[in-house]
């Protein structure tokens, strides 16, 4: 069987976790890399066994290679749009990190460009592949809580002595709304939370948001605390609360953050008790129904597993000829949902979708 041959554009912080499943799967191979920071790309190449003559600083040079099936676009958000158009024009399949673009108009163009070129467009959203999220979804789909009525997501950010190293350059573009598209917590990381809302409850029909700000330093504003409310079709609701606490010390291998999700149904309640970190020393999934609490711990809980599962899903889909999760159209829906919160916070009005 032929392999899925993958090239990366952007070998920054998150590329480490993208590489894991490709390196571990004999059906796939990382065959080329590109980053403006050539020294960084070369050091990744040494780790991942990519020959030096297949490592570039300009992505056009990488896209000219014949033997790339899929390009992972792992760039700051404002570059996703053009890199996707250029990758489609080169006839390569595309996996673009979230959020796919800065506007719905850009997302539409990206979807159309992929269609015109006859290539796959996948939007890389790993949270729906986090094992506790997958377990909660399976329990809900199995009818364990009845009809889901509300979803409540809480995201705590703080500090951590154990977090991974995030280069200043990766923080700089996130704090620039022209490059990020919004703030780091409600728009960048928030994409994952909007994706969870969409995954469990479907597309919202209205969004209302208050997005506060916390000064981190000169010209460095964090978009928290924030409260976003969602109205879903059929008299169902949800909310996201994102808060940064400068002295909240977290235990994490990745970002200094932890999340919790609570979904209430017509006959039960389910909790996902963790995300990046582990603030609560309880099982990752808890189900309450019929006067009884059941807990579920038989799953990996490291956040890296959300990436491993997402990439493995794509490799399976590739060989089976199935559509990826998320499709470009799904990614556009989550983007519309996330952009509505930005618009609502600006206007002070609920935004209808
Ligand atoms: N799914 C998640 O949980 C998650 C987590 C972190 C980041 N991300 C996403 O991954 C993407 C990258 O984030 P990151 O944290 O790795 O950022 P980063 O800043 O660490 O990496 C971006 C890389 O792109 C390179 N680059 C910039 N312009 C380039 C160009 N024109 N050509 C080639 N290389 C160029 C930079 O040198 C840098 O190494 C973003 O879309 C971000 O939202 C997702």
Tab-separated table of C-alpha atoms and ligand atoms in Angstrom:
chain	number	residue	atom	x	y	z
A	1	UNK	CA	0.000	0.000	0.000
A	2	UNK	CA	1.285	3.433	-0.928
A	3	UNK	CA	1.998	5.816	1.932
A	4	UNK	CA	0.355	9.126	2.761
A	5	UNK	CA	3.217	11.585	2.195
A	6	UNK	CA	2.957	14.726	4.280
A	7	UNK	CA	4.677	18.123	4.171
A	8	UNK	CA	4.430	20.725	6.962
A	9	UNK	CA	4.272	24.488	6.396
A	10	UNK	CA	5.195	25.878	9.809
A	11	UNK	CA	7.275	23.867	12.245
A	12	UNK	CA	6.506	25.983	15.322
A	13	UNK	CA	5.169	25.008	18.726
A	14	UNK	CA	2.243	22.850	17.664
A	15	UNK	CA	4.041	20.909	14.919
A	16	UNK	CA	5.460	18.577	17.596
A	17	UNK	CA	2.018	17.212	18.340
A	18	UNK	CA	1.074	16.995	14.653
A	19	UNK	CA	4.098	14.816	13.982
A	20	UNK	CA	3.298	12.190	16.647
A	21	UNK	CA	0.751	10.076	14.788
A	22	UNK	CA	2.545	10.295	11.428
A	23	UNK	CA	5.803	9.097	13.006
A	24	UNK	CA	3.977	6.224	14.666
A	25	UNK	CA	2.005	4.976	11.652
A	26	UNK	CA	3.607	2.943	8.889
A	27	UNK	CA	0.905	4.138	6.472
A	28	UNK	CA	2.265	7.714	6.638
A	29	UNK	CA	5.533	9.580	6.313
A	30	UNK	CA	6.630	13.193	6.853
A	31	UNK	CA	8.527	13.901	3.636
A	32	UNK	CA	9.170	17.676	3.625
A	33	UNK	CA	9.164	20.706	5.902
A	34	UNK	CA	9.047	24.449	5.526
A	35	UNK	CA	9.489	27.301	7.988
A	36	UNK	CA	10.755	30.865	7.645
A	37	UNK	CA	12.910	29.910	10.607
A	38	UNK	CA	15.081	27.451	8.689
A	39	UNK	CA	17.152	26.471	11.728
A	40	UNK	CA	13.964	25.436	13.530
A	41	UNK	CA	12.724	23.450	10.535
A	42	UNK	CA	16.103	21.718	10.267
A	43	UNK	CA	16.085	20.755	13.919
A	44	UNK	CA	12.593	19.243	13.494
A	45	UNK	CA	13.872	17.505	10.346
A	46	UNK	CA	16.646	15.859	12.338
A	47	UNK	CA	14.102	14.646	14.909
A	48	UNK	CA	11.689	13.350	12.277
A	49	UNK	CA	14.204	11.978	9.750
A	50	UNK	CA	13.421	14.436	6.977
A	51	UNK	CA	16.440	14.863	4.661
A	52	UNK	CA	17.971	18.364	4.687
A	53	UNK	CA	17.400	18.849	0.941
A	54	UNK	CA	13.655	18.591	1.583
A	55	UNK	CA	13.553	21.413	4.129
A	56	UNK	CA	12.693	24.896	2.874
A	57	UNK	CA	12.200	28.449	4.067
A	58	UNK	CA	9.736	29.337	1.240
A	59	UNK	CA	6.653	27.205	0.951
A	60	UNK	CA	6.444	27.583	-2.842
A	61	UNK	CA	9.642	25.537	-3.034
A	62	UNK	CA	8.125	22.791	-0.915
A	63	UNK	CA	4.865	22.842	-2.887
A	64	UNK	CA	6.843	22.247	-6.088
A	65	UNK	CA	7.796	18.746	-4.871
A	66	UNK	CA	5.876	16.068	-6.758
A	67	UNK	CA	5.636	13.507	-3.999
A	68	UNK	CA	3.550	15.318	-1.366
A	69	UNK	CA	-0.047	14.146	-0.889
A	70	UNK	CA	-1.052	16.303	2.060
A	71	UNK	CA	0.163	19.653	3.371
A	72	UNK	CA	-0.306	20.545	7.034
A	73	UNK	CA	-0.644	24.341	7.326
A	74	UNK	CA	0.561	25.270	10.820
A	75	UNK	CA	0.954	29.023	10.457
A	76	UNK	CA	-0.295	32.109	12.319
A	77	UNK	CA	-3.966	32.633	11.499
A	78	UNK	CA	-3.639	35.554	9.068
A	79	UNK	CA	-1.517	33.324	6.782
A	80	UNK	CA	-3.949	30.376	6.591
A	81	UNK	CA	-5.991	31.853	3.760
A	82	UNK	CA	-3.195	32.521	1.260
A	83	UNK	CA	-1.270	29.353	2.118
A	84	UNK	CA	-4.444	27.314	1.547
A	85	UNK	CA	-5.081	28.937	-1.838
A	86	UNK	CA	-1.452	28.355	-2.869
A	87	UNK	CA	-1.494	24.742	-1.678
A	88	UNK	CA	-4.717	24.042	-3.563
A	89	UNK	CA	-3.248	25.661	-6.695
A	90	UNK	CA	-0.284	23.277	-6.362
A	91	UNK	CA	-2.757	20.360	-6.397
A	92	UNK	CA	-2.008	19.158	-2.861
A	93	UNK	CA	-4.557	18.078	-0.252
A	94	UNK	CA	-4.785	20.385	2.744
A	95	UNK	CA	-5.066	20.160	6.508
A	96	UNK	CA	-5.234	23.704	7.895
A	97	UNK	CA	-5.123	24.418	11.619
A	98	UNK	CA	-8.027	26.207	13.273
A	99	UNK	CA	-9.442	28.811	12.875
A	100	UNK	CA	-9.336	28.215	9.137
A	101	UNK	CA	-9.372	31.964	8.327
A	102	UNK	CA	-10.070	35.418	9.675
A	103	UNK	CA	-13.414	35.873	7.892
A	104	UNK	CA	-16.238	33.819	6.428
A	105	UNK	CA	-15.499	35.310	2.992
A	106	UNK	CA	-11.946	33.938	3.173
A	107	UNK	CA	-13.283	30.558	4.322
A	108	UNK	CA	-15.647	30.458	1.340
A	109	UNK	CA	-12.801	31.179	-1.057
A	110	UNK	CA	-10.675	28.450	0.521
A	111	UNK	CA	-13.491	25.900	0.193
A	112	UNK	CA	-14.074	26.902	-3.435
A	113	UNK	CA	-10.362	26.785	-4.256
A	114	UNK	CA	-10.067	23.250	-2.851
A	115	UNK	CA	-13.148	22.149	-4.802
A	116	UNK	CA	-11.859	23.698	-8.037
A	117	UNK	CA	-8.508	21.943	-7.583
A	118	UNK	CA	-10.153	18.634	-6.644
A	119	UNK	CA	-8.272	18.388	-3.338
A	120	UNK	CA	-9.386	17.641	0.226
A	121	UNK	CA	-9.654	20.526	2.682
A	122	UNK	CA	-9.545	19.488	6.308
A	123	UNK	CA	-9.768	21.948	9.213
A	124	UNK	CA	-7.687	20.613	12.077
A	125	UNK	CA	-9.802	20.745	15.245
A	126	UNK	CA	-8.368	18.322	17.778
A	127	UNK	CA	-10.608	18.909	20.832
A	128	UNK	CA	-13.414	16.750	19.465
A	129	UNK	CA	-10.847	13.928	19.334
A	130	UNK	CA	-9.811	14.293	23.007
A	131	UNK	CA	-10.574	10.845	24.490
A	132	UNK	CA	-12.793	12.121	27.363
A	133	UNK	CA	-14.756	14.200	24.821
A	134	UNK	CA	-15.100	11.161	22.558
A	135	UNK	CA	-16.344	9.086	25.512
A	136	UNK	CA	-18.877	11.712	26.570
A	137	UNK	CA	-20.149	11.964	22.983
A	138	UNK	CA	-20.530	8.183	22.735
A	139	UNK	CA	-22.482	8.120	26.027
A	140	UNK	CA	-24.748	10.957	24.870
A	141	UNK	CA	-25.282	9.352	21.450
A	142	UNK	CA	-26.216	6.198	23.341
A	143	UNK	CA	-29.022	8.145	25.035
A	144	UNK	CA	-27.505	8.077	28.535
A	145	UNK	CA	-28.549	11.645	29.457
A	146	UNK	CA	-31.597	11.815	27.180
A	147	UNK	CA	-31.850	14.886	24.946
A	148	UNK	CA	-29.014	17.373	25.587
A	149	UNK	CA	-30.561	20.643	26.803
A	150	UNK	CA	-27.612	22.801	27.864
A	151	UNK	CA	-23.815	22.840	27.673
A	152	UNK	CA	-21.563	24.792	30.017
A	153	UNK	CA	-17.829	25.155	29.296
A	154	UNK	CA	-15.380	26.652	31.767
A	155	UNK	CA	-11.829	27.481	30.770
A	156	UNK	CA	-9.295	28.469	33.443
A	157	UNK	CA	-5.941	29.944	32.432
A	158	UNK	CA	-3.118	30.629	34.840
A	159	UNK	CA	0.571	29.937	35.201
A	160	UNK	CA	2.519	26.710	35.420
A	161	UNK	CA	6.050	25.641	36.343
A	162	UNK	CA	5.566	22.480	34.243
A	163	UNK	CA	4.103	23.981	31.039
A	164	UNK	CA	5.898	23.524	27.757
A	165	UNK	CA	8.035	26.287	26.352
A	166	UNK	CA	6.021	28.706	24.176
A	167	UNK	CA	8.356	30.997	22.184
A	168	UNK	CA	7.725	34.746	22.502
A	169	UNK	CA	7.142	34.868	18.735
A	170	UNK	CA	4.182	32.473	19.089
A	171	UNK	CA	2.667	34.723	21.756
A	172	UNK	CA	3.289	37.929	19.780
A	173	UNK	CA	1.064	37.119	16.798
A	174	UNK	CA	-1.697	35.853	19.098
A	175	UNK	CA	-1.787	39.192	20.910
A	176	UNK	CA	-2.097	41.082	17.614
A	177	UNK	CA	-5.783	40.940	16.568
A	178	UNK	CA	-4.847	41.643	12.919
A	179	UNK	CA	-2.842	38.415	12.844
A	180	UNK	CA	-4.855	36.342	15.313
A	181	UNK	CA	-8.333	37.489	14.234
A	182	UNK	CA	-9.386	38.158	17.836
A	183	UNK	CA	-7.930	37.553	21.275
A	184	UNK	CA	-5.913	34.526	22.439
A	185	UNK	CA	-8.555	33.085	24.775
A	186	UNK	CA	-11.959	33.699	23.160
A	187	UNK	CA	-10.972	33.559	19.477
A	188	UNK	CA	-7.794	31.462	19.260
A	189	UNK	CA	-8.298	28.924	22.039
A	190	UNK	CA	-12.002	29.714	22.008
A	191	UNK	CA	-12.306	28.002	18.611
A	192	UNK	CA	-11.995	24.694	20.431
A	193	UNK	CA	-14.781	25.609	22.821
A	194	UNK	CA	-17.069	26.780	20.015
A	195	UNK	CA	-16.232	23.515	18.264
A	196	UNK	CA	-17.300	21.584	21.378
A	197	UNK	CA	-20.570	23.537	21.509
A	198	UNK	CA	-21.134	22.759	17.814
A	199	UNK	CA	-20.113	19.095	18.257
A	200	UNK	CA	-22.472	18.400	21.153
A	201	UNK	CA	-25.387	20.748	20.391
A	202	UNK	CA	-25.243	21.614	16.664
A	203	UNK	CA	-24.991	25.053	15.104
A	204	UNK	CA	-26.080	27.934	17.344
A	205	UNK	CA	-28.771	30.299	16.134
A	206	UNK	CA	-27.737	33.263	18.322
A	207	UNK	CA	-24.654	34.334	20.275
A	208	UNK	CA	-24.146	37.001	22.939
A	209	UNK	CA	-20.753	37.840	24.425
A	210	UNK	CA	-19.063	40.044	26.983
A	211	UNK	CA	-15.316	39.983	26.427
A	212	UNK	CA	-13.294	41.830	29.066
A	213	UNK	CA	-9.571	42.505	29.027
A	214	UNK	CA	-6.632	41.948	31.327
A	215	UNK	CA	-3.370	43.820	30.851
A	216	UNK	CA	-0.439	41.427	30.682
A	217	UNK	CA	2.156	44.111	29.952
A	218	UNK	CA	2.662	47.174	27.720
A	219	UNK	CA	0.374	46.752	24.650
A	220	UNK	CA	-0.440	43.211	25.753
A	221	UNK	CA	-4.144	42.705	26.387
A	222	UNK	CA	-5.665	39.329	27.119
A	223	UNK	CA	-9.341	38.867	26.199
A	224	UNK	CA	-10.535	37.724	29.633
A	225	UNK	CA	-12.611	37.446	31.712
A	226	UNK	CA	-15.283	36.634	29.152
A	227	UNK	CA	-18.746	35.131	29.096
A	228	UNK	CA	-20.296	33.922	25.848
A	229	UNK	CA	-23.899	32.656	25.691
A	230	UNK	CA	-25.257	30.460	22.948
A	231	UNK	CA	-28.827	29.771	21.871
A	232	UNK	CA	-29.245	26.528	19.955
A	233	UNK	CA	-32.324	25.501	17.970
A	234	UNK	CA	-35.063	23.745	19.926
A	235	UNK	CA	-34.962	25.721	23.194
A	236	UNK	CA	-31.400	24.635	24.061
A	237	UNK	CA	-28.640	26.867	25.435
A	238	UNK	CA	-24.949	26.961	26.258
A	239	UNK	CA	-22.165	29.121	27.618
A	240	UNK	CA	-18.423	29.551	27.690
A	241	UNK	CA	-16.625	31.254	30.569
A	242	UNK	CA	-12.942	32.037	29.978
A	243	UNK	CA	-10.931	33.461	32.827
A	244	UNK	CA	-7.242	34.178	33.430
A	245	UNK	CA	-5.941	34.152	37.008
A	246	UNK	CA	-2.341	35.421	37.205
A	247	UNK	CA	-1.590	33.504	40.398
A	248	UNK	CA	-3.458	30.299	39.644
A	249	UNK	CA	-0.747	27.633	39.429
A	250	UNK	CA	-1.615	24.712	37.161
A	251	UNK	CA	-0.104	21.311	36.569
A	252	UNK	CA	0.222	20.751	32.809
A	253	UNK	CA	2.513	19.362	30.138
A	254	UNK	CA	1.225	21.872	27.581
A	255	UNK	CA	-0.484	25.264	28.019
A	256	UNK	CA	-1.193	26.663	31.503
A	257	UNK	CA	-4.885	26.026	31.151
A	258	UNK	CA	-7.608	23.604	32.120
A	259	UNK	CA	-11.164	23.117	30.915
A	260	UNK	CA	-14.366	21.549	32.162
A	261	UNK	CA	-17.594	20.754	30.344
A	262	UNK	CA	-21.006	20.008	31.811
A	263	UNK	CA	-23.853	18.830	29.590
A	264	UNK	CA	-27.341	18.505	31.021
A	265	UNK	CA	-29.890	16.320	29.299
A	266	UNK	CA	-33.549	15.476	29.824
A	267	UNK	CA	-32.635	12.617	32.198
A	268	UNK	CA	-29.003	12.980	33.200
A	269	UNK	CA	-25.876	15.107	33.415
A	270	UNK	CA	-22.376	14.410	32.081
A	271	UNK	CA	-19.132	16.086	33.101
A	272	UNK	CA	-15.791	16.162	31.280
A	273	UNK	CA	-13.549	17.189	34.114
A	274	UNK	CA	-10.283	18.098	32.424
A	275	UNK	CA	-8.498	19.429	29.366
A	276	UNK	CA	-4.850	20.516	29.164
A	277	UNK	CA	-4.293	20.384	32.893
A	278	UNK	CA	-5.698	18.548	35.859
A	279	UNK	CA	-7.282	20.892	38.361
A	280	UNK	CA	-9.768	18.372	39.676
A	281	UNK	CA	-8.532	15.089	41.049
A	282	UNK	CA	-11.531	13.136	39.780
A	283	UNK	CA	-12.181	10.749	36.842
A	284	UNK	CA	-12.166	12.426	33.396
A	285	UNK	CA	-15.798	11.572	32.626
A	286	UNK	CA	-18.625	11.435	35.178
A	287	UNK	CA	-22.238	10.538	34.395
A	288	UNK	CA	-25.204	11.095	36.680
A	289	UNK	CA	-28.588	9.559	35.992
A	290	UNK	CA	-31.256	7.549	37.786
A	291	UNK	CA	-29.964	8.559	41.240
A	292	UNK	CA	-26.569	7.042	40.473
A	293	UNK	CA	-23.149	8.452	39.574
A	294	UNK	CA	-20.919	6.443	37.228
A	295	UNK	CA	-17.316	7.363	36.471
A	296	UNK	CA	-15.131	6.530	33.459
A	297	UNK	CA	-11.342	6.436	33.683
A	298	UNK	CA	-10.401	3.802	31.104
A	299	UNK	CA	-9.010	6.218	28.509
A	300	UNK	CA	-5.822	8.206	27.942
A	301	UNK	CA	-6.153	11.765	29.239
A	302	UNK	CA	-2.957	13.427	27.965
A	303	UNK	CA	-3.977	16.328	25.725
A	304	UNK	CA	-1.568	15.065	23.037
A	305	UNK	CA	-4.000	12.194	22.449
A	306	UNK	CA	-6.458	14.643	20.888
A	307	UNK	CA	-3.849	15.273	18.174
A	308	UNK	CA	-2.893	11.627	17.807
A	309	UNK	CA	-6.550	10.648	17.383
A	310	UNK	CA	-7.291	13.506	14.989
A	311	UNK	CA	-4.360	12.672	12.730
A	312	UNK	CA	-5.037	8.937	12.904
A	313	UNK	CA	-8.642	9.642	11.941
A	314	UNK	CA	-7.396	11.504	8.875
A	315	UNK	CA	-5.027	8.695	7.849
A	316	UNK	CA	-7.927	6.217	8.148
A	317	UNK	CA	-10.236	8.545	6.196
A	318	UNK	CA	-7.594	9.005	3.498
A	319	UNK	CA	-7.218	5.307	2.851
A	320	UNK	CA	-10.972	4.656	3.125
A	321	UNK	CA	-11.850	7.601	0.853
A	322	UNK	CA	-14.039	9.109	3.611
A	323	UNK	CA	-14.481	12.840	4.316
A	324	UNK	CA	-12.298	14.309	7.063
A	325	UNK	CA	-13.473	15.787	10.331
A	326	UNK	CA	-13.749	18.761	10.118
A	327	UNK	CA	-14.601	19.389	6.487
A	328	UNK	CA	-14.027	22.907	5.157
A	329	UNK	CA	-17.769	23.548	5.493
A	330	UNK	CA	-17.752	22.388	9.136
A	331	UNK	CA	-14.757	24.628	9.808
A	332	UNK	CA	-16.611	27.556	8.294
A	333	UNK	CA	-19.613	26.898	10.594
A	334	UNK	CA	-17.394	26.906	13.682
A	335	UNK	CA	-15.700	30.072	12.411
A	336	UNK	CA	-19.081	31.803	11.931
A	337	UNK	CA	-19.990	30.799	15.462
A	338	UNK	CA	-16.685	32.144	16.873
A	339	UNK	CA	-16.803	35.376	14.848
A	340	UNK	CA	-20.338	36.048	16.098
A	341	UNK	CA	-18.968	36.322	19.655
A	342	UNK	CA	-16.439	38.931	18.532
A	343	UNK	CA	-19.174	40.911	16.799
A	344	UNK	CA	-21.517	40.665	19.779
A	345	UNK	CA	-18.836	41.863	22.196
A	346	UNK	CA	-18.211	44.888	19.941
A	347	UNK	CA	-21.862	45.782	19.401
A	348	UNK	CA	-23.281	44.805	22.788
A	349	UNK	CA	-26.090	43.002	20.957
A	350	UNK	CA	-26.871	39.338	20.458
A	351	UNK	CA	-25.886	38.198	16.959
A	352	UNK	CA	-28.273	35.975	15.002
A	353	UNK	CA	-26.617	33.324	12.861
B	1	LIG	N1	-5.205	22.690	18.080
B	1	LIG	C1	-4.588	23.286	19.069
B	1	LIG	O1	-4.854	22.993	20.190
B	1	LIG	C2	-3.546	24.308	18.756
B	1	LIG	C3	-2.589	24.663	19.698
B	1	LIG	C4	-1.609	25.573	19.323
B	1	LIG	C5	-1.607	26.138	18.042
B	1	LIG	N2	-2.595	25.788	17.181
B	1	LIG	C6	-2.671	26.389	15.831
B	1	LIG	O2	-1.519	26.023	15.095
B	1	LIG	C7	-1.105	27.104	14.255
B	1	LIG	C8	0.338	27.445	14.569
B	1	LIG	O3	0.458	27.768	15.933
B	1	LIG	P1	1.839	27.629	16.738
B	1	LIG	O4	1.498	27.750	18.165
B	1	LIG	O5	2.602	26.442	16.270
B	1	LIG	O6	2.571	28.971	16.255
B	1	LIG	P2	4.128	29.264	16.143
B	1	LIG	O7	4.268	30.735	16.064
B	1	LIG	O8	4.883	28.509	17.203
B	1	LIG	O9	4.521	28.596	14.737
B	1	LIG	C9	4.271	29.200	13.496
B	1	LIG	C10	5.469	28.958	12.599
B	1	LIG	O10	5.195	29.474	11.308
B	1	LIG	C11	6.413	29.999	10.785
B	1	LIG	N3	6.080	30.926	9.698
B	1	LIG	C12	5.515	32.148	9.791
B	1	LIG	N4	5.323	32.657	8.548
B	1	LIG	C13	5.737	31.715	7.662
B	1	LIG	C14	5.759	31.629	6.244
B	1	LIG	N5	5.283	32.606	5.477
B	1	LIG	N6	6.261	30.506	5.679
B	1	LIG	C15	6.744	29.510	6.432
B	1	LIG	N7	6.754	29.535	7.784
B	1	LIG	C16	6.246	30.617	8.395
B	1	LIG	C17	7.071	30.659	11.998
B	1	LIG	O11	8.462	30.821	11.786
B	1	LIG	C18	6.735	29.671	13.111
B	1	LIG	O12	7.759	28.720	13.319
B	1	LIG	C19	-2.122	28.225	14.519
B	1	LIG	O13	-3.158	28.118	13.600
B	1	LIG	C20	-2.674	27.903	15.903
B	1	LIG	O14	-3.988	28.360	16.154
B	1	LIG	C21	-3.545	24.885	17.506
